[in-house]
GROMACS .gro file of N, CA and C in nm:
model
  111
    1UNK      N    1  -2.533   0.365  -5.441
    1UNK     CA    2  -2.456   0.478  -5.389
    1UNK      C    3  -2.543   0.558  -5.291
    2UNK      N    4  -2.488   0.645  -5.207
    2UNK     CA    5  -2.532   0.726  -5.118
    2UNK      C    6  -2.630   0.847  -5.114
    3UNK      N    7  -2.769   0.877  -5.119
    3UNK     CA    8  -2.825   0.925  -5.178
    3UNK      C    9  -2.779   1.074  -5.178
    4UNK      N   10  -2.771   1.116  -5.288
    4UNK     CA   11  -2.715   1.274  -5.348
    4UNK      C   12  -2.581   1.283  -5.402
    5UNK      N   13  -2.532   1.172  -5.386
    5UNK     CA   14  -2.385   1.104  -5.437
    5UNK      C   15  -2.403   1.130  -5.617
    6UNK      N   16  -2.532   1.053  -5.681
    6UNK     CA   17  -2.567   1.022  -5.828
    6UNK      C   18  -2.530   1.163  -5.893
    7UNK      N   19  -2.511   1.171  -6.012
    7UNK     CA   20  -2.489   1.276  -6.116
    7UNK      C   21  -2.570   1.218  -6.233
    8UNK      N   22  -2.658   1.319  -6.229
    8UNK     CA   23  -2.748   1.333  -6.376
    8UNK      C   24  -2.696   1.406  -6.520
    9UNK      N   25  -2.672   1.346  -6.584
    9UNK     CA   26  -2.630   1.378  -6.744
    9UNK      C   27  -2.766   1.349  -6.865
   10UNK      N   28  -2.726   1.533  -6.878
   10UNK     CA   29  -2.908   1.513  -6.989
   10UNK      C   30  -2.803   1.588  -7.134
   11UNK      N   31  -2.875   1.515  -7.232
   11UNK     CA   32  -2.768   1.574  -7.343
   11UNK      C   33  -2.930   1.617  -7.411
   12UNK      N   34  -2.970   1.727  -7.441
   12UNK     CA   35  -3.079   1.748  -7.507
   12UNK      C   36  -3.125   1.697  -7.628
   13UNK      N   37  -3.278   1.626  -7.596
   13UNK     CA   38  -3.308   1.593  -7.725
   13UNK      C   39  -3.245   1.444  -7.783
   14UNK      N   40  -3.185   1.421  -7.722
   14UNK     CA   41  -3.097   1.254  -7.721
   14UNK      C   42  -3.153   1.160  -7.584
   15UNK      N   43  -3.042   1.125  -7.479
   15UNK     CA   44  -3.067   1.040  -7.418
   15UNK      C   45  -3.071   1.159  -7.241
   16UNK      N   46  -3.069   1.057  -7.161
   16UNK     CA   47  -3.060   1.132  -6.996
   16UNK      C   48  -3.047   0.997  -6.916
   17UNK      N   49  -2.936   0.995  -6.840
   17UNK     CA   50  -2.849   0.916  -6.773
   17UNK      C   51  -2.811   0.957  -6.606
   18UNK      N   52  -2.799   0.839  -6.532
   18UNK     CA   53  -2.842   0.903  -6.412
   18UNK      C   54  -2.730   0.818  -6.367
   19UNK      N   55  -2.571   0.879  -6.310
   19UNK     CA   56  -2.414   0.820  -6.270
   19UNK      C   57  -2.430   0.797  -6.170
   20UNK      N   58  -2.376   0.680  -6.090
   20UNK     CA   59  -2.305   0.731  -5.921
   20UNK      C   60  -2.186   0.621  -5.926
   21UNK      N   61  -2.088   0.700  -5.865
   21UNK     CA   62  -1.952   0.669  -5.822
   21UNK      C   63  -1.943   0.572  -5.734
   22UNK      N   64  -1.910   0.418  -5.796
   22UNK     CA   65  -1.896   0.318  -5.710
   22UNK      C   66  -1.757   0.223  -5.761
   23UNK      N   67  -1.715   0.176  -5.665
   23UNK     CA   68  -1.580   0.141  -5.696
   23UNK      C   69  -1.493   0.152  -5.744
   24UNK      N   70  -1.440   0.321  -5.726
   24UNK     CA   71  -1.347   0.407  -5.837
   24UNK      C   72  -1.396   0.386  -5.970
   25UNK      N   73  -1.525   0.366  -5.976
   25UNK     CA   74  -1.585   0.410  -6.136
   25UNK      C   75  -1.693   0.449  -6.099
   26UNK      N   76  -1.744   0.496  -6.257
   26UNK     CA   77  -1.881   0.581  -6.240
   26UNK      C   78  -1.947   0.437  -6.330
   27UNK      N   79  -2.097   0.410  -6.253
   27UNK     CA   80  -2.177   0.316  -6.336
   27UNK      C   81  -2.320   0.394  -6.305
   28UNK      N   82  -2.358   0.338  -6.426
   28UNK     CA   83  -2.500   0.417  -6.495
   28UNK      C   84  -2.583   0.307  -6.419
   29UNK      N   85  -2.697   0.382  -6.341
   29UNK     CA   86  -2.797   0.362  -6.242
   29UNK      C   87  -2.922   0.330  -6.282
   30UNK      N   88  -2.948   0.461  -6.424
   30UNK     CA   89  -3.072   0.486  -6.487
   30UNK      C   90  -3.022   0.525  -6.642
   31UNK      N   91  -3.066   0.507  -6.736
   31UNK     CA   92  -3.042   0.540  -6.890
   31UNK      C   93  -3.237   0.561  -6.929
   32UNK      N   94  -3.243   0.689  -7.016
   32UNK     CA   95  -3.387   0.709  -7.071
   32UNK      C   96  -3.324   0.765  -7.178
   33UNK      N   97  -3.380   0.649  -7.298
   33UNK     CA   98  -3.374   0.714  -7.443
   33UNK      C   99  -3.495   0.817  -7.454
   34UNK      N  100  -3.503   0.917  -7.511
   34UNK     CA  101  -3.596   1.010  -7.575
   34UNK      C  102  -3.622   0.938  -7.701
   35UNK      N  103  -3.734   0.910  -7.766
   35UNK     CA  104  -3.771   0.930  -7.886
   35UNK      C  105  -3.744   0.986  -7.966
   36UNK      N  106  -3.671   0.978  -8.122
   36UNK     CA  107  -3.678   1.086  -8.196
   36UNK      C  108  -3.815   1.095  -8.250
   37UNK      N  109  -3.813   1.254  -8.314
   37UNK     CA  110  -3.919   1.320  -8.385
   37UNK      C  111  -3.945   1.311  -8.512
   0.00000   0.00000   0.00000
């Protein structure tokens, strides 16, 4: 996707996921599990 297009989704303390909008859908670019404690 087009750079600045992507949408970052951070759910705290869980995972952080990095979207961009390609072919009337959203597909995940980047996924980072966090470790639990």
């Amino acid at each position: 996707c087009p750079p600045g297009e992507e949408i970052q989704w951070v759910i705290p303390g869980h995972t952080e996921s990095v979207y961009c909008q390609q072919d009337g859908g959203w597909r995940c670019i980047a996924h980072y599990g966090i470790s639990p404690r």
